[in-house]
Short mmCIF file of C-alpha atoms in Angstrom, two decimals:
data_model
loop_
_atom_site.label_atom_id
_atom_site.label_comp_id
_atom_site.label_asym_id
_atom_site.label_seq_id
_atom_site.Cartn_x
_atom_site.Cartn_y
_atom_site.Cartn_z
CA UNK R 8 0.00 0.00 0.00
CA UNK R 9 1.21 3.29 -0.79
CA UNK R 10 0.63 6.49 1.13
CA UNK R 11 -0.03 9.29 -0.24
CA UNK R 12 -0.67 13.14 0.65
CA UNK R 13 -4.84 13.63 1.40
CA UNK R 14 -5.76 16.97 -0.16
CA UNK R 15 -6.55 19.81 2.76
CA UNK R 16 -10.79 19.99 3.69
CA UNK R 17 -10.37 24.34 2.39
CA UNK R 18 -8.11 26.23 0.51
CA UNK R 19 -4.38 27.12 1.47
CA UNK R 20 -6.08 30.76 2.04
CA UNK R 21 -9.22 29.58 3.99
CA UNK R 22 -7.99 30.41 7.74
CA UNK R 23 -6.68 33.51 6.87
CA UNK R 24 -6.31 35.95 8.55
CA UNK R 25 -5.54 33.43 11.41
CA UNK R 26 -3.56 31.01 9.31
CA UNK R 27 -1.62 32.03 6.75
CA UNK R 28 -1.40 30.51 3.20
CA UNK R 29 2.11 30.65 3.45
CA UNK R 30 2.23 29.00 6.71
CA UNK R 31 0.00 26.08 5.43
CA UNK R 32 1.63 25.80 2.24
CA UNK R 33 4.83 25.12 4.26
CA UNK R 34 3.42 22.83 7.42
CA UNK R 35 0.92 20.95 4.30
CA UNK R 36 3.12 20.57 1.29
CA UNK R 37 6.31 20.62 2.81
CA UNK R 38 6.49 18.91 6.52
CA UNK R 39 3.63 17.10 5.65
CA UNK R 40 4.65 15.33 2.25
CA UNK R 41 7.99 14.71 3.93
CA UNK R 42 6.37 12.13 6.34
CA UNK R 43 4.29 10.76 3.55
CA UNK R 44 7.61 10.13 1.57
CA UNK R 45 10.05 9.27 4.39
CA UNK R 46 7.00 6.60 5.25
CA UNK R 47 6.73 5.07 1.94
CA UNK R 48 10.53 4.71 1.89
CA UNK R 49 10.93 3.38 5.22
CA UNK R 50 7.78 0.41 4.21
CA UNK R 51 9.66 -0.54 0.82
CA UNK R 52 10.26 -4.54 1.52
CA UNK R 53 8.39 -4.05 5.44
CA UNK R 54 5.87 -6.66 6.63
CA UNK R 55 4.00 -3.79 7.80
CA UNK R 56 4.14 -2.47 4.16
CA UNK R 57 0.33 -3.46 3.18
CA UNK R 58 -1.12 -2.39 6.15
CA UNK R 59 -3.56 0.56 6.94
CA UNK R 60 -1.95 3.87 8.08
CA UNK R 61 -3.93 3.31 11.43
CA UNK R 62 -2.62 -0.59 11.77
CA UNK R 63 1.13 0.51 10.77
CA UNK R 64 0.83 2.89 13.68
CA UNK R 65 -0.31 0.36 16.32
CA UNK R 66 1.81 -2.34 14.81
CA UNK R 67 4.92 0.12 15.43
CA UNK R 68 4.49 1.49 18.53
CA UNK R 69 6.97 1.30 21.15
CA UNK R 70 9.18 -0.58 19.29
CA UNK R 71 12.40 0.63 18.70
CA UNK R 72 13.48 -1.20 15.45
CA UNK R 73 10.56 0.19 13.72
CA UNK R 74 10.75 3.48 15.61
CA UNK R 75 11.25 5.66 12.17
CA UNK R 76 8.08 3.58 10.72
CA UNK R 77 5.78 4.40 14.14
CA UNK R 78 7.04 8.17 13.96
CA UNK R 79 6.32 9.03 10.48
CA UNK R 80 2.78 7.15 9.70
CA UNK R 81 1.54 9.02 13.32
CA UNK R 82 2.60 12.06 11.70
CA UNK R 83 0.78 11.67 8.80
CA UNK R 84 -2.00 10.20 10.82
CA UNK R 85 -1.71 12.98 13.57
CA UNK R 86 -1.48 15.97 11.00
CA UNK R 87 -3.88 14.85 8.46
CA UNK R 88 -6.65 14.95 11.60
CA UNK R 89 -5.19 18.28 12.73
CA UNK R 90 -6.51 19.74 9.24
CA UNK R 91 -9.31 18.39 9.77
CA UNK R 92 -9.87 19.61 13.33
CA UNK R 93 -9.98 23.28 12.12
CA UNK R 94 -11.95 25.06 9.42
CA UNK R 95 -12.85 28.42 8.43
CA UNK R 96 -15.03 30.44 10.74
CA UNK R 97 -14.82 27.92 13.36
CA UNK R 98 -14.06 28.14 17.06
CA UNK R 99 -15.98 29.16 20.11
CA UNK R 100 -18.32 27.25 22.41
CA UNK R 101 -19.65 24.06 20.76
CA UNK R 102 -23.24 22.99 21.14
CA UNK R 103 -24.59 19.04 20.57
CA UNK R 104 -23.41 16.63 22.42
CA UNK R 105 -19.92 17.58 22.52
CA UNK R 106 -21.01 20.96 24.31
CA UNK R 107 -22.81 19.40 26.52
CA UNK R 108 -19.68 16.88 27.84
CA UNK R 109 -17.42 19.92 28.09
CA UNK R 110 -20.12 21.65 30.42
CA UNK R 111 -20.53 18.30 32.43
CA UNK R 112 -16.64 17.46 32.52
CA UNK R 113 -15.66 20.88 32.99
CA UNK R 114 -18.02 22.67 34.75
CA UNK R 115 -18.07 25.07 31.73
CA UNK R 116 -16.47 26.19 28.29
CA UNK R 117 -14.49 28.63 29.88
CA UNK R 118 -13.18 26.46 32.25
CA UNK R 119 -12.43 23.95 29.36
CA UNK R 120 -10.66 26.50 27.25
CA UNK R 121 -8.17 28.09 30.31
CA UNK R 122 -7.35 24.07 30.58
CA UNK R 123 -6.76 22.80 27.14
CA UNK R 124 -4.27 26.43 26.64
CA UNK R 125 -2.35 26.00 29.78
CA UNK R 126 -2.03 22.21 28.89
CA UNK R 127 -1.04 23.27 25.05
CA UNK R 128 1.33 25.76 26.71
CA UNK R 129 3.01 23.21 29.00
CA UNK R 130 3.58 20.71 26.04
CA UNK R 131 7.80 21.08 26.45
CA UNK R 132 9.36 21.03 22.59
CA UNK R 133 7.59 19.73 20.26
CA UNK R 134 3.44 17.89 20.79
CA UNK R 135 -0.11 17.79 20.37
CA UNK R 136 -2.68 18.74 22.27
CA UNK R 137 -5.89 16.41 21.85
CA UNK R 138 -9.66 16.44 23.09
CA UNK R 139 -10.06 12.65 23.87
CA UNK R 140 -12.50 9.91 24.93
CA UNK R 141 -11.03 7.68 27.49
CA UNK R 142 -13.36 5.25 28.32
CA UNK R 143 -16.78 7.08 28.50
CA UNK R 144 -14.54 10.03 30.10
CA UNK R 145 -13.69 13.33 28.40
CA UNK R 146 -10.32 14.61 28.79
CA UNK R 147 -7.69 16.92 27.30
CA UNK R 148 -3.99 15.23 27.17
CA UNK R 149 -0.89 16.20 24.83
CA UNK R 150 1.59 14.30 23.66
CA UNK R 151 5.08 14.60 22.83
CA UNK R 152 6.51 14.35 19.17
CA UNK R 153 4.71 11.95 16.97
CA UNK R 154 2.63 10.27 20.04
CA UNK R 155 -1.21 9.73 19.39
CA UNK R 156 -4.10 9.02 21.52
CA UNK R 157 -5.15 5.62 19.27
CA UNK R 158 -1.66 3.79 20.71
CA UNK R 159 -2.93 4.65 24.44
CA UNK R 160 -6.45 3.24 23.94
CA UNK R 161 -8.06 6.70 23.32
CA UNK R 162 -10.45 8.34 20.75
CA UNK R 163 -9.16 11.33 19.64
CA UNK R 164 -11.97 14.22 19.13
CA UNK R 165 -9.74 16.56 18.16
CA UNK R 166 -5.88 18.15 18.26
CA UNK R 167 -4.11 21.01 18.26
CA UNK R 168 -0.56 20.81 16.87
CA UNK R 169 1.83 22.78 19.15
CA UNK R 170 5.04 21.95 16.93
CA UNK R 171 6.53 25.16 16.17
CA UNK R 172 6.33 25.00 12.54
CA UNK R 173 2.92 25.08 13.19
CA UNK R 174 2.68 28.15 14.30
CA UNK R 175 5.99 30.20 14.17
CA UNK R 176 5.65 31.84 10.10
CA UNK R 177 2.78 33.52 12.17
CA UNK R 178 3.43 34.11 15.30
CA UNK R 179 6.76 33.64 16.15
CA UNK R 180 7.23 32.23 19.81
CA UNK R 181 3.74 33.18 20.59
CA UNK R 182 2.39 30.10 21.23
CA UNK R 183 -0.06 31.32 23.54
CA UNK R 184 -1.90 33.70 21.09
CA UNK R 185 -1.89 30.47 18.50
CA UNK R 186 -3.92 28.54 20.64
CA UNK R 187 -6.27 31.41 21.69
CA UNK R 188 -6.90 32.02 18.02
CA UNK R 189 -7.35 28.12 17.69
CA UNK R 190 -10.05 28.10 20.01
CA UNK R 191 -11.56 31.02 19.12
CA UNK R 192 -11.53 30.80 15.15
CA UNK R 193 -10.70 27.89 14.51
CA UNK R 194 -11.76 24.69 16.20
CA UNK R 195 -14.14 22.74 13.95
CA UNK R 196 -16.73 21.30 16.45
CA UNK R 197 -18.31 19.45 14.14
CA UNK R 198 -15.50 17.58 13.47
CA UNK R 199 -15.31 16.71 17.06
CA UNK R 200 -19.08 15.79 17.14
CA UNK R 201 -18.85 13.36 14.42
CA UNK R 202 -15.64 11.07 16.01
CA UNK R 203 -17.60 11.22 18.72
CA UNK R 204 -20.79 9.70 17.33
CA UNK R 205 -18.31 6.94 15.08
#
């Protein structure tokens, strides 16, 4: 099986002024299509090499002789639901059922929001941040590097990527304002909504 680049859900100029083209023509075409290709290399002659993306990824994890395999299909795993956790004119408190486990977890949006920022913000190098299912519980985790929820037994919801390349064409070191505008503009809810209903 070979892995290829999915096409963005919006234009390269759709999160603007938030995002901007140049930024996701960079993080998309560039650091994404380099994990596609550096994956495709590394499966040439694998076992793992007619596998799903998803079942390469659990098939690889924590082990250290396929460690290049693991990190590279979770980034294209990891990024290509990171596109998909954003879209234009998104962001702000989510209603359906989604909403309503926020309020019940959290106590309120707010209260969600101050938490899933200060744990973006304490995500040391490079991470994710990730809404997640743990059970029947809701909770906001990061991980470091390529690391995904799927490997730990979790359903991801949704991520934020707190890599700086993410983030920096536009705001520099300001990784604080990034995630504000993430959950503000951003965030696309109904995204969220429909992993949790799968």
């Amino acid at each position: 099986m070979t892995h290829s680049l999915p096409n963005l859900p919006y234009s390269l100029s759709a999160l603007e002024p938030h995002i901007s083209e140049n930024t996701l023509s960079f993080h998309h075409g560039k650091h994404h299509q380099t994990y596609v290709t550096n994956l495709n290399n590394l499966l040439q002659n694998s076992p793992l090499q007619d596998l799903s993306l998803e079942d390469v990824i659990l098939a690889s994890a924590d082990k250290s002789d396929l460690v290049g395999i693991f990190n590279n299909a979770a980034q294209v795993w990891n990024h290509t639901f990171f596109w998909n956790s954003m879209k234009p004119q998104g962001g702000g408190k989510p209603t359906s059922k989604v909403g309503e486990l926020i309020n019940s977890t959290f106590g309120s949006y707010e209260n969600f929001a101050s938490e899933f920022k200060q744990i973006a913000l304490s995500q040391f190098g490079s991470g994710w941040t990730w809404l997640v299912l743990d059970g029947e519980a809701l909770k906001i985790i990061k991980t470091a590097n390529a690391d995904l929820p799927m490997v730990k037994g979790m359903k991801a919801l949704l991520t934020c990527d707190v890599w700086e390349h993410a983030y920096y064409l536009d705001y520099q070191n300001r990784r604080a304002d990034y995630v504000d505008i993430f959950l503000n503009h951003l965030v696309n809810w109904d995204f969220a909504e429909a992993n949790l209903q799968a």
